[in-house]
mmCIF file of C-alpha atoms in Angstrom:
data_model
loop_
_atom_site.group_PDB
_atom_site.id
_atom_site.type_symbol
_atom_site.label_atom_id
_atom_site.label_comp_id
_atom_site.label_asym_id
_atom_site.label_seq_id
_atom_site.Cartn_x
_atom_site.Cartn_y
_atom_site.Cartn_z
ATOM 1 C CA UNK A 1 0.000 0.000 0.000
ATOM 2 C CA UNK A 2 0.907 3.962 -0.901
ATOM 3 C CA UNK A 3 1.073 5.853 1.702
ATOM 4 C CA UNK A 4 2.138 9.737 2.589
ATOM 5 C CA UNK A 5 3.477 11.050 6.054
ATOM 6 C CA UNK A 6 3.574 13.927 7.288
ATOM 7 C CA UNK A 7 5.281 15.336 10.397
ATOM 8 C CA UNK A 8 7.446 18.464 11.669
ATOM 9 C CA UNK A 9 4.471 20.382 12.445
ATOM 10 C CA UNK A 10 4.081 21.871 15.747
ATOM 11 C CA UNK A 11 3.335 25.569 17.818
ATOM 12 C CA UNK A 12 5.714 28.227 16.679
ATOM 13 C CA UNK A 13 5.526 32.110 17.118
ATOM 14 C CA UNK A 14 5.011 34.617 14.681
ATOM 15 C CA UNK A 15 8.455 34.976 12.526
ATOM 16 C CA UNK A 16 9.506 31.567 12.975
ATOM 17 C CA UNK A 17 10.330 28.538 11.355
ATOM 18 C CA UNK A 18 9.086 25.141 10.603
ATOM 19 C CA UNK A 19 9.899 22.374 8.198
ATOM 20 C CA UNK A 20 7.609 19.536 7.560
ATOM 21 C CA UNK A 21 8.376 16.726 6.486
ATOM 22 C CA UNK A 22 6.724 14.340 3.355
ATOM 23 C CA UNK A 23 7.775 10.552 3.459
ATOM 24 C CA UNK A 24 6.401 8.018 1.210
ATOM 25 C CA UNK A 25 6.058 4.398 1.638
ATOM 26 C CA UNK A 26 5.072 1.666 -0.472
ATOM 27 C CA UNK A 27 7.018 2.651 -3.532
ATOM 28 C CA UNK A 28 9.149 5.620 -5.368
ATOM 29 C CA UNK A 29 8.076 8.337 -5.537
ATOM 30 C CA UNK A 30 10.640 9.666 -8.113
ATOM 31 C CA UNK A 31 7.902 9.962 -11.615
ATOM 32 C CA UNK A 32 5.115 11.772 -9.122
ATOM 33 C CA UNK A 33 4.175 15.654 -9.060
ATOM 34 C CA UNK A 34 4.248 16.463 -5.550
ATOM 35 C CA UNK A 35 2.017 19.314 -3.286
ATOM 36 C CA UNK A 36 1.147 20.806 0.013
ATOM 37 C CA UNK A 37 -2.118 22.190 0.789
ATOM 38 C CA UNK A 38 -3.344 23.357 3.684
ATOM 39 C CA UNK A 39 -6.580 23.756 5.202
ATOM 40 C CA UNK A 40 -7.687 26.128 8.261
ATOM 41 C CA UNK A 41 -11.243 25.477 10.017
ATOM 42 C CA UNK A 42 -14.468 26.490 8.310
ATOM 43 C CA UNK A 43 -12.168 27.106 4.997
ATOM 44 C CA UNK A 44 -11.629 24.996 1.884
ATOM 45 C CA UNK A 45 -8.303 23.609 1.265
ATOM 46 C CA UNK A 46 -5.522 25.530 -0.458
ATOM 47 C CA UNK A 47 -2.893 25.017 -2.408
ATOM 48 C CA UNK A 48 0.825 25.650 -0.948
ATOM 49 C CA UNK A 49 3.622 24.656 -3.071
ATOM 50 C CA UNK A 50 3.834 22.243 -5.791
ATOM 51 C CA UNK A 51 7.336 20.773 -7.369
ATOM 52 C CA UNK A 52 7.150 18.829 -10.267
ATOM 53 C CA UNK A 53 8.714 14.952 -10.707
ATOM 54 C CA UNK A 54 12.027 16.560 -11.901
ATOM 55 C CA UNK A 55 12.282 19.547 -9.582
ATOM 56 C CA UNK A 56 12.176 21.612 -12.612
ATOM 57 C CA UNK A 57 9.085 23.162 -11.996
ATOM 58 C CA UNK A 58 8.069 24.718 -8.676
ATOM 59 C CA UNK A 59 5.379 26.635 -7.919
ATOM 60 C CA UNK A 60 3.950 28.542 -5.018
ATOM 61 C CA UNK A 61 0.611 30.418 -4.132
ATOM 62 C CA UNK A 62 1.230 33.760 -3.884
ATOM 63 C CA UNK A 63 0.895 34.746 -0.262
ATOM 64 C CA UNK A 64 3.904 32.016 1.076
ATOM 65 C CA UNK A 65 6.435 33.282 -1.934
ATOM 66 C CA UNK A 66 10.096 34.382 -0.260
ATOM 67 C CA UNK A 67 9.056 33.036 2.834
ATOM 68 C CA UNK A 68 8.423 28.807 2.095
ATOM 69 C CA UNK A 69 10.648 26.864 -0.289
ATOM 70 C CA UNK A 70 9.572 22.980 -1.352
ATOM 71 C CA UNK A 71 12.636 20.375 -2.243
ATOM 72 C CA UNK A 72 12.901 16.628 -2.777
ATOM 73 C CA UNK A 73 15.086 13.909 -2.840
ATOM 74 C CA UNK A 74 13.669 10.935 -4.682
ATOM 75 C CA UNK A 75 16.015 8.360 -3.785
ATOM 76 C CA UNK A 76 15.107 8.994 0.400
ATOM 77 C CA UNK A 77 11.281 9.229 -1.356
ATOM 78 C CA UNK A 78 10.689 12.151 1.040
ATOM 79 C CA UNK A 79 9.373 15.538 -0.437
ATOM 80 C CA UNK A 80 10.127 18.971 2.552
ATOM 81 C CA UNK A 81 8.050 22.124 3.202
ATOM 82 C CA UNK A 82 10.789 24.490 4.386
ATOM 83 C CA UNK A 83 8.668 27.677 6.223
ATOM 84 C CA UNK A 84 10.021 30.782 7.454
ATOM 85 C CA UNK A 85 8.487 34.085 8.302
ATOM 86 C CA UNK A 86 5.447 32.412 9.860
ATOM 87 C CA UNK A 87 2.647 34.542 10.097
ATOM 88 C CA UNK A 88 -0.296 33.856 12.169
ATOM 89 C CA UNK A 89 -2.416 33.471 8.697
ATOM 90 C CA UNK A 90 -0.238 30.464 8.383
ATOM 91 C CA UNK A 91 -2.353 28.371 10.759
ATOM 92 C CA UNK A 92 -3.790 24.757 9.578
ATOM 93 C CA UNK A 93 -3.327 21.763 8.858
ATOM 94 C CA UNK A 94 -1.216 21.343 5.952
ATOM 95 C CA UNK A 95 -1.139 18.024 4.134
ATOM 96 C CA UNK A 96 1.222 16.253 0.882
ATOM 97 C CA UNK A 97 -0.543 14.908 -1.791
ATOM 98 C CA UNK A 98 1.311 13.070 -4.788
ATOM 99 C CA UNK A 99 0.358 13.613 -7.918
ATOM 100 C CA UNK A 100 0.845 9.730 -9.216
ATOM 101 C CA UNK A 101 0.443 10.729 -12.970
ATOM 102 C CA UNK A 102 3.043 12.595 -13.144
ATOM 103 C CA UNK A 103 5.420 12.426 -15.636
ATOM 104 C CA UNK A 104 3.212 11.131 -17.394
ATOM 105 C CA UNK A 105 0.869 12.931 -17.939
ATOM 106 C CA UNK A 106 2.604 15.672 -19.396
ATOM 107 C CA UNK A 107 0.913 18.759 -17.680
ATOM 108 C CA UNK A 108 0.998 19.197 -14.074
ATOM 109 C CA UNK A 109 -2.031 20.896 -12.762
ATOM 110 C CA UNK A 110 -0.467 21.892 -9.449
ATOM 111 C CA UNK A 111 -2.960 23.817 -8.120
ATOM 112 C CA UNK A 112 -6.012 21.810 -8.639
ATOM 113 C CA UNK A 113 -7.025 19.311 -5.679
ATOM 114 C CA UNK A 114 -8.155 16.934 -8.116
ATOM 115 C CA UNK A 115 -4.725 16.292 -9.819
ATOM 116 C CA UNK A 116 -3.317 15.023 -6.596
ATOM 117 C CA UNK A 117 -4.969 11.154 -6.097
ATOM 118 C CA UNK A 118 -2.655 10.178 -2.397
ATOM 119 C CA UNK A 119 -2.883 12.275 0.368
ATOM 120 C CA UNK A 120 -1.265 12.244 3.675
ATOM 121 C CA UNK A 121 -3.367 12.109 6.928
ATOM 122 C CA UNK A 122 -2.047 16.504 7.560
ATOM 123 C CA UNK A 123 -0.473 17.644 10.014
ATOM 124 C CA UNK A 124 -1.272 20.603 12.305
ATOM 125 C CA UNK A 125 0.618 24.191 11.966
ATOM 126 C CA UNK A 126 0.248 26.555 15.157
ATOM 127 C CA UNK A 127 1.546 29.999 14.680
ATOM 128 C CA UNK A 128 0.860 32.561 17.709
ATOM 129 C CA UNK A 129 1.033 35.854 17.767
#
């Protein structure tokens, strides 16, 4: 079985740092599109970052750019959310989803929920003021 994990969230103040963590189990990971969303109560879930199967494309929404940064390594099948600058806005759960199409399918839709078909269980993001 597929499965995605997050972890590295936690309670941080205002102007600090987090970086969560993406691990993948059941197989590589290496032809997948990979995402983070996020999701705060009583709102719909939003797309974070996205990096494409090669790390040639990366993409951001715009309210996290200069301040989050998404990387992979394929051959530890682990995908990282690297946040800085947290700003109380920033609170929810955030969650990886894998793209499985990939490469492919030739276009990666990254900010459309229903490109992404594996999901991790999300993990929680505190930031205080």
């Amino acid at each position: 079985q597929e499965q995605l994990l997050e972890s590295g969230g936690g309670l941080v103040q205002a102007g600090g740092s987090l970086r969560l963590s993406c691990a993948a189990s059941g197989r590589t990971f290496s032809t997948y599109n990979m995402g983070w969303f996020r999701q705060a109560p009583g709102k719909e879930r939003e797309f974070v970052a996205g990096i494409n199967w090669a790390s040639g494309g990366i993409y951001y929404r715009d309210s996290v750019k200069g301040r989050f940064t998404i990387s992979r390594h394929n051959a530890k099948n682990v995908v990282w959310l690297q946040m800085d600058s947290l700003k109380p806005e920033d609170t929810a759960v955030y969650y990886c989803a894998a793209d499985r199409r990939g490469y492919y399918s030739g276009t990666y839709y990254y900010e459309d929920l229903s490109a992404y078909d594996l999901w991790g269980q999300g993990t929680q993001v505190t930031v205080s003021a």
